[in-house]
Amino acid sequence: MKKGFAFVLTAVTMMALAGCGGNVESKDNKTTVESSMEITSNEEASLNVDDNEEASSEEKTTVEATKDISSEENKTVAEQETTTKVVVSENTSTTKKTTETTKKPAETTTKKPVETTKKPIETTTKKPIQKPTETTTKKPVETEAPIVTKIGNVDNTQYSKVVKAFESIVKKMRQDGIVKKSDVCVTMEGTTIKVDINYADKDSDLVLIYNANSKVYELVVDYGFQWADGFGTKINGKDSAPYNRELIKSVLSVITSEKDVVFERIDLDCYSAMGLYADKWTQIADCSIMSGQFKLDEYFSYFITMEDVDSRDKSFTLLGKNSAGKTIECILEYDSSVVKYEAIENGVHLEGNDTNNIFGNAAVKTGSSSYENYKKGLIDSWKAKGDSNPMIDEMTSHRVNGYTYYWFELFYETADAKGDPEVLYVQIGENEYLELFGFESWIRFEDFVNGALFIKEVKVK
C-alpha cells in the first residue's frame, strides 16, 4: 500500500512538470529534474521501510542505475544539494511525473524476465526425473515365458495336455521365487518334453522321450535331480526337492492317469531296496514300468508303456453275490507257469511251486465297504471270541488296473484258537471284496499280484 502511494505521487509530479515547461534544457532545470529523481528515490525507500522483505533485487538494481546516470551529472547534483531540496519542495508535482517515467519501465523490464526464468526451470527439472524411473521399473514385470515353450512342430492337442500338466507347478515356482517369470522351465519339441529348473549345468533335469514304433516312453532323470526332502539342490536359498517331486509327477501325468502311484514305485526304486527289474515289466496302476539306462554321475532312466506286456495265459472266474442278491463275476488272470488254480466250494484254491511257495483260498464276499472297515470288523470279531487284544501288522500294498491289493498279518489268541494268518484284501464293489485267507508267497507281492491273482474285470449280472 505504501509502495503504490509513492508511485501515484511521482506520476502527478512529472505530469505537472511536463505541463509547465516540456523539455527544459537549462542547467538549473536539469539539475532540478535529476535531483528530484534522487530525492524521490529516497522518499520511496523511506516509505517502503516496512516492505523491505517484499522488494526484489531487481528493483534495487533499477534504482541504483537511475542514480548513476553519469559521473559529471552526479557531481552537479552534489554541489547543488541545498538548492535541489528547495526546488523539490516548491515543485513537487514536477518531480513526481519524472519519477513515474523512470520507474515504470524498470518494473516492467525487471519482473517479466523473472517469470520467464522460473518456468523453464520447473519444466526441465520434473520431466526427466519421473519418466526414466517409471520406464525402468515396469519393463521386467511385463516379461513372462509360456508355461510350456514350443520348439518346431507340436501337436496342439498334446501340447494343451502338457500345459495343463505343468501349469500349477510352474506358477508355484514363479510365485515362490524358485524361477523367474521369464525363465523357460518346460519345452516341447515334437513329442519330447524337457524340464529344467537347475540352470547351474547344461543338462535338463527331466526328459520324456516317446518312441512311436514301440509305444514306449523313456523318462531320463539327471543324476543330481533329488526329490527327497533335504537332498535337493538349493535354488535361490530354497530346497528344490518339493518342487522336483511335483515336476516328476507332472511328467508322469502325461503318460498315466495315476501319477502318484507310479511316482511312489519310482521312489521305492530310488530310495529303498525294492528296485525295479531291468529285464521284465512290472505292471502298476494303468501302465507297466521297467528300469532303463544308467550312467553314474550323469543320469538314470525308466521305460514306461501303456501296452499289454504281461505273460498271463490263463483265466478263472470267481462267482459271488452282492448286497442286492445279484451275481458278481470276478475274472482273474494268471501265469500257469507260476500258479495252478483249483475250483473249491465258494471259491478257488491257489497253489504254486517249490520256488515261489504260493498258497491260499480266494473267494468273493460281501459286507465291507472299505479296507479300513474290513480290518475293524476282523478285530471286533476276535474280541468277541475272547481275545482282548487282537492285532494287525500291515505288510504292503500294490495297485494295478484300478484295484488296490492290501497284504497284512492277523494275530489272535483265544482259549480255543491261536493263529497268525496272512490275508490279502481287495475292494471290488461298493460293498463287495475279494479275500485270500491264509495267504503265503515267497516272491514279491507285486509279482504275485501281476502273475498269480490279477483282477482283469468285475461284472455284475
XYZ file of N, CA and C in Angstrom, residues 160-381:
666
model
N -1.623 -78.944 -25.405
C -2.572 -78.486 -24.382
C -2.548 -79.401 -23.159
N -2.386 -80.692 -23.393
C -2.304 -81.657 -22.288
C -1.059 -81.416 -21.443
N 0.046 -81.117 -22.099
C 1.304 -80.868 -21.384
C 1.223 -79.562 -20.591
N 0.636 -78.542 -21.182
C 0.462 -77.262 -20.480
C -0.368 -77.462 -19.216
N -1.456 -78.210 -19.336
C -2.312 -78.485 -18.177
C -1.543 -79.244 -17.095
N -0.681 -80.156 -17.514
C 0.093 -80.963 -16.554
C 1.068 -80.118 -15.749
N 1.640 -79.079 -16.378
C 2.704 -78.302 -15.718
C 2.252 -76.933 -15.203
N 1.075 -76.508 -15.532
C 0.652 -75.141 -15.210
C 0.744 -74.818 -13.721
N 0.216 -75.697 -12.890
C 0.172 -75.440 -11.448
C 1.573 -75.319 -10.838
N 2.461 -76.265 -11.137
C 3.788 -76.263 -10.514
C 4.648 -75.117 -11.046
N 4.543 -74.795 -12.327
C 5.344 -73.692 -12.875
C 4.928 -72.371 -12.233
N 3.634 -72.156 -12.078
C 3.146 -70.925 -11.442
C 3.604 -70.855 -9.985
N 3.588 -71.993 -9.295
C 4.026 -72.011 -7.893
C 5.514 -71.695 -7.786
N 6.321 -72.247 -8.683
C 7.761 -71.990 -8.645
C 8.048 -70.507 -8.914
N 7.301 -69.908 -9.812
C 7.474 -68.479 -10.085
C 7.058 -67.644 -8.882
N 5.958 -68.028 -8.266
C 5.477 -67.299 -7.092
C 6.440 -67.420 -5.917
N 7.032 -68.609 -5.737
C 7.937 -68.855 -4.607
C 9.366 -68.397 -4.868
N 9.651 -67.921 -6.084
C 10.987 -67.403 -6.380
C 12.009 -68.459 -6.746
N 11.561 -69.680 -7.044
C 12.494 -70.724 -7.491
C 12.994 -70.388 -8.889
N 12.093 -69.903 -9.727
C 12.460 -69.450 -11.069
C 11.841 -68.079 -11.309
N 12.343 -67.378 -12.316
C 11.772 -66.099 -12.698
C 10.620 -66.318 -13.669
N 9.771 -65.318 -13.789
C 8.663 -65.424 -14.737
C 9.161 -65.531 -16.170
N 10.320 -64.997 -16.414
C 10.874 -65.027 -17.771
C 11.654 -66.311 -18.067
N 11.882 -67.155 -17.038
C 12.643 -68.390 -17.238
C 11.822 -69.431 -18.008
N 12.466 -70.115 -18.927
C 11.838 -71.214 -19.664
C 12.119 -72.506 -18.902
N 11.086 -73.081 -18.283
C 11.251 -74.281 -17.453
C 10.900 -75.558 -18.211
N 9.907 -75.476 -19.074
C 9.431 -76.656 -19.789
C 9.389 -76.355 -21.289
N 9.963 -77.257 -22.078
C 9.907 -77.115 -23.536
C 9.332 -78.393 -24.137
N 8.715 -78.235 -25.301
C 8.168 -79.388 -26.017
C 8.583 -79.284 -27.472
N 9.320 -80.295 -27.923
C 9.768 -80.344 -29.306
C 9.303 -81.663 -29.906
N 8.338 -81.593 -30.795
C 7.718 -82.813 -31.298
C 6.968 -83.499 -30.177
N 7.376 -84.718 -29.811
C 6.770 -85.431 -28.676
C 7.703 -85.477 -27.468
N 8.858 -84.831 -27.573
C 9.840 -84.833 -26.486
C 9.621 -83.644 -25.553
N 9.610 -83.932 -24.249
C 9.398 -82.890 -23.226
C 10.658 -82.783 -22.377
N 11.121 -81.553 -22.180
C 12.294 -81.307 -21.343
C 11.930 -80.354 -20.211
N 12.425 -80.682 -19.015
C 12.156 -79.872 -17.821
C 13.483 -79.477 -17.191
N 13.602 -78.203 -16.807
C 14.849 -77.747 -16.189
C 14.595 -76.553 -15.281
N 15.034 -76.656 -14.022
C 14.988 -75.505 -13.114
C 16.349 -75.251 -12.470
N 17.259 -76.193 -12.636
C 18.616 -76.012 -12.119
C 19.514 -75.603 -13.289
N 19.767 -74.292 -13.405
C 20.497 -73.772 -14.553
C 22.012 -73.755 -14.333
N 22.458 -74.417 -13.248
C 23.893 -74.442 -12.955
C 24.653 -75.345 -13.924
N 23.937 -76.313 -14.540
C 24.588 -77.176 -15.528
C 23.818 -77.114 -16.847
N 24.366 -77.740 -17.867
C 23.768 -77.685 -19.207
C 22.733 -78.785 -19.432
N 22.675 -79.780 -18.544
C 21.753 -80.899 -18.717
C 20.354 -80.539 -18.236
N 19.347 -81.139 -18.873
C 17.966 -80.983 -18.416
C 17.747 -81.853 -17.186
N 16.897 -81.404 -16.278
C 16.608 -82.184 -15.074
C 15.804 -83.438 -15.420
N 14.838 -83.282 -16.313
C 13.988 -84.397 -16.738
C 13.771 -84.333 -18.243
N 13.763 -85.491 -18.879
C 13.459 -85.555 -20.310
C 12.533 -86.751 -20.536
N 11.408 -86.521 -21.230
C 10.497 -87.609 -21.568
C 10.519 -87.791 -23.089
N 10.950 -88.990 -23.510
C 11.089 -89.298 -24.940
C 10.099 -90.396 -25.305
N 9.363 -90.214 -26.392
C 8.379 -91.216 -26.813
C 8.823 -91.880 -28.112
N 8.801 -93.218 -28.088
C 9.129 -93.993 -29.277
C 7.819 -94.452 -29.911
N 7.487 -93.892 -31.046
C 6.208 -94.190 -31.697
C 6.131 -95.619 -32.199
N 7.256 -96.232 -32.506
C 7.265 -97.612 -33.023
C 6.967 -98.632 -31.929
N 7.660 -98.520 -30.813
C 7.458 -99.466 -29.714
C 6.350 -99.033 -28.762
N 5.937 -97.766 -28.883
C 4.937 -97.173 -27.990
C 5.409 -97.200 -26.538
N 6.677 -96.926 -26.378
C 7.297 -96.906 -25.052
C 7.887 -95.519 -24.789
N 7.656 -95.011 -23.580
C 8.250 -93.751 -23.137
C 9.533 -94.059 -22.375
N 10.516 -93.177 -22.513
C 11.700 -93.262 -21.662
C 11.803 -91.966 -20.858
N 11.774 -92.108 -19.544
C 11.921 -90.967 -18.644
C 13.371 -90.912 -18.176
N 14.102 -89.894 -18.632
C 15.519 -89.737 -18.278
C 15.628 -88.715 -17.149
N 16.295 -89.113 -16.070
C 16.414 -88.261 -14.879
C 17.878 -87.891 -14.670
N 18.151 -86.602 -14.512
C 19.510 -86.151 -14.234
C 19.976 -86.745 -12.899
N 21.232 -87.170 -12.846
C 21.744 -87.867 -11.665
C 21.619 -87.023 -10.388
N 21.734 -85.707 -10.517
C 21.648 -84.832 -9.349
C 20.235 -84.378 -9.024
N 19.252 -84.857 -9.780
C 17.852 -84.467 -9.549
C 17.296 -85.266 -8.373
N 17.074 -84.601 -7.226
C 16.638 -85.276 -5.999
C 15.279 -84.732 -5.557
N 14.422 -85.615 -5.055
C 13.124 -85.171 -4.540
C 12.907 -85.557 -3.077
N 13.889 -86.180 -2.440
C 13.801 -86.460 -1.002
C 14.129 -85.171 -0.244
N 13.272 -84.811 0.705
C 13.456 -83.556 1.449
C 14.851 -83.458 2.047
N 15.480 -82.315 1.839
C 16.803 -82.065 2.382
C 17.939 -82.462 1.465
N 17.620 -83.186 0.393
C 18.666 -83.643 -0.531
C 18.664 -82.883 -1.854
N 17.659 -82.074 -2.072
C 17.578 -81.329 -3.329
C 18.582 -80.188 -3.381
N 18.998 -79.834 -4.586
C 19.893 -78.690 -4.770
C 19.181 -77.418 -4.333
N 19.890 -76.539 -3.615
C 19.276 -75.283 -3.193
C 19.277 -74.300 -4.354
N 18.111 -73.763 -4.641
C 17.952 -72.773 -5.702
C 17.387 -71.511 -5.076
N 18.126 -70.424 -5.204
C 17.741 -69.149 -4.576
C 17.474 -69.327 -3.078
N 18.303 -70.170 -2.442
C 18.220 -70.359 -0.997
C 17.163 -71.344 -0.536
N 16.454 -72.014 -1.468
C 15.385 -72.933 -1.089
C 15.693 -74.350 -1.566
N 15.245 -75.322 -0.771
C 15.409 -76.730 -1.140
C 14.509 -77.021 -2.343
N 15.081 -77.522 -3.406
C 14.308 -77.768 -4.628
C 13.522 -79.073 -4.586
N 13.759 -79.922 -3.568
C 13.134 -81.257 -3.508
C 11.609 -81.240 -3.635
N 10.880 -80.418 -2.879
C 9.409 -80.441 -3.008
C 8.939 -80.084 -4.419
N 9.643 -79.177 -5.070
C 9.279 -78.780 -6.430
C 9.650 -79.880 -7.422
N 10.753 -80.575 -7.160
C 11.162 -81.677 -8.030
C 10.147 -82.817 -8.007
N 9.580 -83.079 -6.826
C 8.550 -84.124 -6.722
C 7.367 -83.806 -7.626
N 6.918 -82.553 -7.559
C 5.768 -82.165 -8.373
C 6.107 -82.148 -9.858
N 7.348 -81.826 -10.183
C 7.752 -81.811 -11.590
C 7.751 -83.218 -12.187
N 8.283 -84.184 -11.443
C 8.309 -85.552 -11.976
C 6.894 -86.126 -12.059
N 6.032 -85.763 -11.119
C 4.631 -86.200 -11.187
C 3.929 -85.583 -12.390
N 4.268 -84.335 -12.685
C 3.673 -83.668 -13.852
C 4.079 -84.377 -15.141
N 5.348 -84.791 -15.223
C 5.806 -85.543 -16.394
C 5.040 -86.855 -16.507
N 4.883 -87.565 -15.379
C 4.186 -88.852 -15.386
C 2.720 -88.708 -15.761
N 2.118 -87.560 -15.422
C 0.699 -87.361 -15.738
C 0.452 -87.260 -17.236
N 1.499 -87.004 -18.009
C 1.372 -87.010 -19.468
C 1.139 -88.444 -19.958
N 1.622 -89.433 -19.173
C 1.516 -90.845 -19.563
C 0.339 -91.528 -18.892
N 0.252 -91.402 -17.567
C -0.704 -92.174 -16.779
C -1.718 -91.292 -16.069
N -2.885 -91.875 -15.785
C -3.909 -91.159 -15.023
C -3.710 -91.346 -13.521
N -2.753 -92.199 -13.137
C -2.452 -92.441 -11.727
C -0.986 -92.113 -11.445
N -0.666 -90.835 -11.611
C 0.720 -90.377 -11.474
C 1.304 -90.632 -10.086
N 0.496 -90.478 -9.027
C 1.002 -90.653 -7.664
C 1.446 -92.094 -7.408
N 0.674 -93.048 -7.921
C 1.002 -94.462 -7.718
C 2.313 -94.804 -8.423
N 2.448 -94.352 -9.670
C 3.667 -94.642 -10.430
C 4.866 -93.944 -9.793
N 4.656 -92.706 -9.330
C 5.755 -91.990 -8.667
C 6.232 -92.738 -7.422
N 5.302 -93.251 -6.622
C 5.675 -93.976 -5.405
C 6.528 -95.198 -5.730
N 6.225 -95.844 -6.878
C 7.027 -97.019 -7.253
C 8.436 -96.605 -7.682
N 8.527 -95.497 -8.388
C 9.849 -94.975 -8.763
C 10.615 -94.550 -7.513
N 9.908 -93.981 -6.570
C 10.531 -93.563 -5.310
C 11.099 -94.771 -4.562
N 10.362 -95.886 -4.547
C 10.861 -97.121 -3.921
C 12.113 -97.614 -4.631
N 12.113 -97.508 -5.936
C 13.270 -97.968 -6.698
C 14.519 -97.142 -6.364
N 14.321 -95.835 -6.167
C 15.465 -94.937 -5.917
C 15.936 -94.955 -4.469
N 14.997 -95.008 -3.531
C 15.356 -94.795 -2.133
C 15.133 -96.004 -1.231
N 14.926 -97.209 -1.820
C 14.794 -98.414 -0.988
C 15.432 -99.597 -1.721
N 15.357 -100.743 -1.080
C 15.953 -101.944 -1.668
C 15.032 -102.606 -2.686
N 13.822 -102.106 -2.818
C 12.856 -102.725 -3.723
C 12.984 -102.128 -5.122
N 14.047 -102.496 -5.821
C 14.299 -101.954 -7.141
C 13.419 -102.571 -8.211
N 13.300 -101.871 -9.327
C 12.541 -102.375 -10.469
C 13.425 -103.283 -11.323
N 12.797 -104.178 -12.032
C 13.541 -105.071 -12.915
C 14.036 -104.318 -14.144
N 15.179 -104.734 -14.646
C 15.720 -104.175 -15.879
C 15.477 -105.097 -17.065
N 14.916 -106.296 -16.781
C 14.702 -107.280 -17.854
C 13.242 -107.708 -18.001
N 12.369 -107.233 -17.139
C 10.945 -107.540 -17.313
C 10.086 -106.412 -16.736
N 8.864 -106.334 -17.274
C 7.952 -105.261 -16.896
C 7.267 -105.554 -15.564
N 7.002 -104.469 -14.831
C 6.174 -104.545 -13.631
C 4.921 -103.730 -13.885
N 3.770 -104.396 -13.804
C 2.524 -103.672 -14.023
C 2.130 -102.932 -12.746
N 1.775 -101.671 -12.923
C 1.371 -100.847 -11.783
C 0.397 -99.778 -12.281
N -0.601 -99.504 -11.459
C -1.641 -98.542 -11.843
C -2.239 -98.956 -13.184
N -2.160 -98.077 -14.196
C -2.717 -98.405 -15.509
C -1.634 -98.594 -16.560
N -0.386 -98.800 -16.118
C 0.724 -98.930 -17.068
C 1.716 -99.988 -16.577
N 2.797 -100.122 -17.293
C 3.876 -101.035 -16.880
C 5.185 -100.270 -16.908
N 6.081 -100.599 -15.981
C 7.327 -99.850 -15.840
C 8.511 -100.809 -15.704
N 9.674 -100.363 -16.182
C 10.893 -101.166 -16.105
C 12.081 -100.216 -15.974
N 13.085 -100.646 -15.231
C 14.293 -99.838 -15.093
C 15.004 -99.739 -16.440
N 15.543 -98.540 -16.730
C 16.174 -98.311 -18.022
C 17.672 -98.127 -17.943
N 18.179 -97.167 -18.707
C 19.619 -96.937 -18.780
C 20.137 -96.242 -17.519
N 21.410 -96.442 -17.239
C 22.028 -95.846 -16.055
C 23.480 -95.486 -16.358
N 23.864 -94.257 -16.007
C 25.253 -93.836 -16.155
C 25.640 -93.034 -14.916
N 26.589 -93.561 -14.165
C 26.990 -92.973 -12.888
C 27.356 -91.500 -13.039
N 26.802 -90.699 -12.118
C 27.055 -89.257 -12.044
C 26.499 -88.474 -13.233
N 25.740 -89.144 -14.091
C 25.162 -88.432 -15.230
C 23.636 -88.544 -15.278
N 23.103 -89.761 -15.392
C 21.650 -89.911 -15.488
C 21.238 -91.357 -15.220
N 19.924 -91.558 -15.008
C 19.313 -92.885 -14.974
C 17.931 -92.728 -15.605
N 17.328 -93.863 -16.010
C 16.063 -93.735 -16.729
C 15.106 -94.876 -16.422
N 13.835 -94.678 -16.846
C 12.783 -95.685 -16.712
C 12.030 -95.788 -18.028
N 11.638 -97.031 -18.355
C 10.776 -97.258 -19.507
C 9.354 -97.452 -19.003
N 8.409 -96.777 -19.648
C 7.001 -96.859 -19.249
C 6.157 -97.062 -20.505
N 5.179 -97.965 -20.409
C 4.296 -98.200 -21.554
C 2.868 -98.455 -21.086
N 1.934 -98.148 -21.968
C 0.525 -98.423 -21.708
C 0.092 -99.712 -22.406
N 1.006 -100.358 -23.086
C 0.696 -101.578 -23.841
C 0.601 -102.800 -22.926
N -0.058 -103.846 -23.434
C -0.192 -105.104 -22.695
C 1.107 -105.896 -22.848
N 1.856 -106.030 -21.754
C 3.170 -106.686 -21.830
C 3.267 -107.880 -20.876
N 2.131 -108.340 -20.342
C 2.175 -109.424 -19.364
C 2.343 -110.785 -20.051
N 2.623 -111.811 -19.221
C 2.795 -113.183 -19.731
C 1.704 -114.108 -19.215
N 0.583 -113.541 -18.771
C -0.510 -114.372 -18.262
C -1.176 -115.128 -19.423
N -1.462 -116.374 -19.168
C -2.031 -117.194 -20.245
C -3.320 -117.911 -19.867
N -3.745 -117.785 -18.613
C -4.955 -118.468 -18.153
C -5.882 -117.479 -17.429
N -7.140 -117.869 -17.262
C -8.102 -117.047 -16.523
C -9.050 -117.937 -15.717
N -9.639 -117.362 -14.674
C -10.591 -118.075 -13.817
C -11.624 -117.060 -13.342
N -12.909 -117.463 -13.319
C -13.983 -116.559 -12.903
C -14.503 -116.970 -11.532
N -14.307 -116.079 -10.570
C -14.844 -116.274 -9.221
C -16.267 -115.727 -9.190
N -17.187 -116.510 -8.608
C -18.581 -116.098 -8.539
C -18.949 -115.736 -7.105
N -19.871 -114.784 -6.958
C -20.357 -114.392 -5.646
C -21.663 -113.638 -5.783
N -22.204 -113.164 -4.662
C -23.441 -112.386 -4.642
C -23.175 -111.024 -4.006
N -23.821 -110.009 -4.540
C -23.693 -108.695 -3.922
C -24.817 -108.468 -2.926
N -24.890 -107.280 -2.337
C -25.887 -106.978 -1.301
C -27.307 -107.024 -1.838
N -27.453 -106.802 -3.142
C -28.787 -106.834 -3.753
C -29.171 -108.224 -4.228
N -28.265 -109.195 -4.036
C -28.548 -110.562 -4.430
C -28.171 -110.877 -5.864
N -27.552 -109.920 -6.564
C -27.153 -110.161 -7.947
C -25.820 -110.899 -7.989
N -25.580 -111.576 -9.126
C -24.357 -112.364 -9.281
C -23.183 -111.473 -9.654
N -22.056 -111.718 -8.970
C -20.811 -110.991 -9.275
C -19.855 -111.962 -9.948
N -19.297 -111.532 -11.067
C -18.271 -112.305 -11.758
C -16.944 -111.566 -11.653
N -15.985 -112.153 -10.949
C -14.646 -111.561 -10.812
C -13.689 -112.398 -11.668
N -13.262 -111.818 -12.800
C -12.431 -112.539 -13.759
C -10.965 -112.371 -13.390
N -10.292 -113.461 -13.052
C -8.890 -113.465 -12.652
C -8.027 -114.012 -13.779
N -6.865 -113.410 -13.982
C -5.890 -113.914 -14.952
C -4.628 -114.335 -14.202
N -3.903 -115.355 -14.749
C -2.692 -115.827 -14.083
C -1.765 -116.495 -15.095
N -0.517 -116.622 -14.685
C 0.514 -117.293 -15.481
C 0.573 -118.737 -15.004
N 0.248 -119.670 -15.874
C 0.170 -121.088 -15.492
C 1.522 -121.665 -15.101
N 2.610 -120.968 -15.448
C 3.936 -121.436 -15.027
C 4.252 -121.001 -13.601
N 3.453 -120.114 -13.063
C 3.681 -119.577 -11.711
C 2.756 -120.223 -10.693
N 1.474 -120.431 -11.060
C 0.484 -120.922 -10.106
C -0.552 -121.787 -10.818
N -1.179 -122.699 -10.038
C -2.251 -123.536 -10.546
C -3.545 -123.207 -9.799
N -4.678 -123.278 -10.503
C -5.980 -122.983 -9.914
C -6.797 -124.277 -9.799
N -7.499 -124.369 -8.677
C -8.406 -125.490 -8.473
C -9.685 -124.964 -7.840
N -10.797 -125.219 -8.515
C -12.090 -124.746 -8.008
C -12.469 -125.499 -6.743
N -12.954 -124.790 -5.749
C -13.444 -125.367 -4.496
C -14.811 -124.749 -4.215
N -15.456 -125.183 -3.166
C -16.772 -124.656 -2.825
C -16.647 -123.179 -2.442
N -17.418 -122.356 -3.121
C -17.460 -120.901 -2.859
C -16.119 -120.205 -3.109
N -15.309 -120.741 -4.035
C -14.060 -120.047 -4.302
C -13.090 -120.849 -5.147
N -11.796 -120.539 -4.936
C -10.750 -121.202 -5.694
C -9.524 -121.381 -4.805
N -8.828 -122.482 -5.030
C -7.593 -122.748 -4.297
C -6.412 -122.468 -5.225
N -5.421 -121.665 -4.699
C -4.218 -121.338 -5.464
C -3.038 -122.091 -4.873
N -2.228 -122.666 -5.743
C -1.034 -123.353 -5.266
C 0.073 -123.201 -6.301
N 1.267 -122.803 -5.807
C 2.387 -122.580 -6.699
C 3.336 -123.745 -6.746
N 4.632 -123.442 -6.845
C 5.651 -124.486 -6.911
C 6.642 -124.330 -5.764
N 7.668 -125.141 -5.773
C 8.646 -125.118 -4.679
C 9.444 -123.816 -4.638
N 9.522 -123.137 -5.749
C 10.305 -121.895 -5.814
C 9.554 -120.711 -5.214
N 8.264 -120.618 -5.507
C 7.513 -119.435 -5.037
C 6.637 -119.707 -3.820
N 6.331 -120.969 -3.526
C 5.546 -121.362 -2.350
C 4.235 -120.584 -2.224
N 3.540 -120.417 -3.319
C 2.251 -119.708 -3.293
C 1.176 -120.647 -2.755
N 0.322 -120.078 -1.855
C -0.733 -120.894 -1.265
C -1.844 -119.963 -0.772
N -3.110 -120.434 -0.899
C -4.228 -119.679 -0.359
C -5.545 -120.030 -0.999
N -6.658 -119.593 -0.322
C -8.017 -119.803 -0.836
C -8.672 -118.437 -1.041
N -9.105 -118.210 -2.271
C -9.702 -116.915 -2.609
C -11.207 -117.048 -2.791
N -11.953 -116.002 -2.365
C -13.408 -116.009 -2.510
C -13.925 -114.574 -2.614
N -15.085 -114.409 -3.261
C -15.768 -113.110 -3.332
C -16.769 -113.059 -2.193
N -16.708 -111.991 -1.378
C -17.594 -111.858 -0.225
C -18.259 -110.480 -0.219
N -19.239 -110.336 0.669
C -19.953 -109.074 0.789
C -20.026 -108.662 2.261
N -20.269 -107.355 2.496
C -20.421 -106.882 3.877
C -19.348 -105.925 4.333
N -18.472 -105.457 3.421
C -17.436 -104.494 3.809
C -17.336 -103.413 2.734
N -17.360 -102.177 3.172
C -17.353 -101.053 2.228
C -15.962 -100.478 1.975
N -14.966 -100.918 2.775
C -13.599 -100.404 2.596
C -12.613 -101.293 3.326
N -11.340 -101.066 3.030
C -10.278 -101.824 3.685
C -10.238 -101.524 5.186
N -10.396 -100.278 5.562
C -10.399 -99.903 6.978
C -11.567 -100.544 7.705
N -12.712 -100.574 7.032
C -13.897 -101.187 7.621
C -13.691 -102.694 7.820
N -13.013 -103.311 6.872
C -12.735 -104.751 6.949
C -11.811 -105.071 8.128
N -10.741 -104.302 8.298
C -9.808 -104.540 9.413
C -10.507 -104.386 10.760
N -11.338 -103.372 10.864
C -12.069 -103.146 12.110
C -13.001 -104.329 12.410
N -13.636 -104.837 11.351
C -14.543 -105.983 11.537
C -13.806 -107.218 12.037
N -12.592 -107.449 11.510
C -11.797 -108.590 11.962
C -11.419 -108.465 13.435
N -10.946 -107.308 13.824
C -10.541 -107.074 15.216
C -11.731 -107.265 16.147
N -12.858 -106.698 15.785
C -14.060 -106.809 16.634
C -14.522 -108.263 16.766
N -14.411 -109.015 15.674
C -14.882 -110.420 15.718
C -14.022 -111.263 16.670
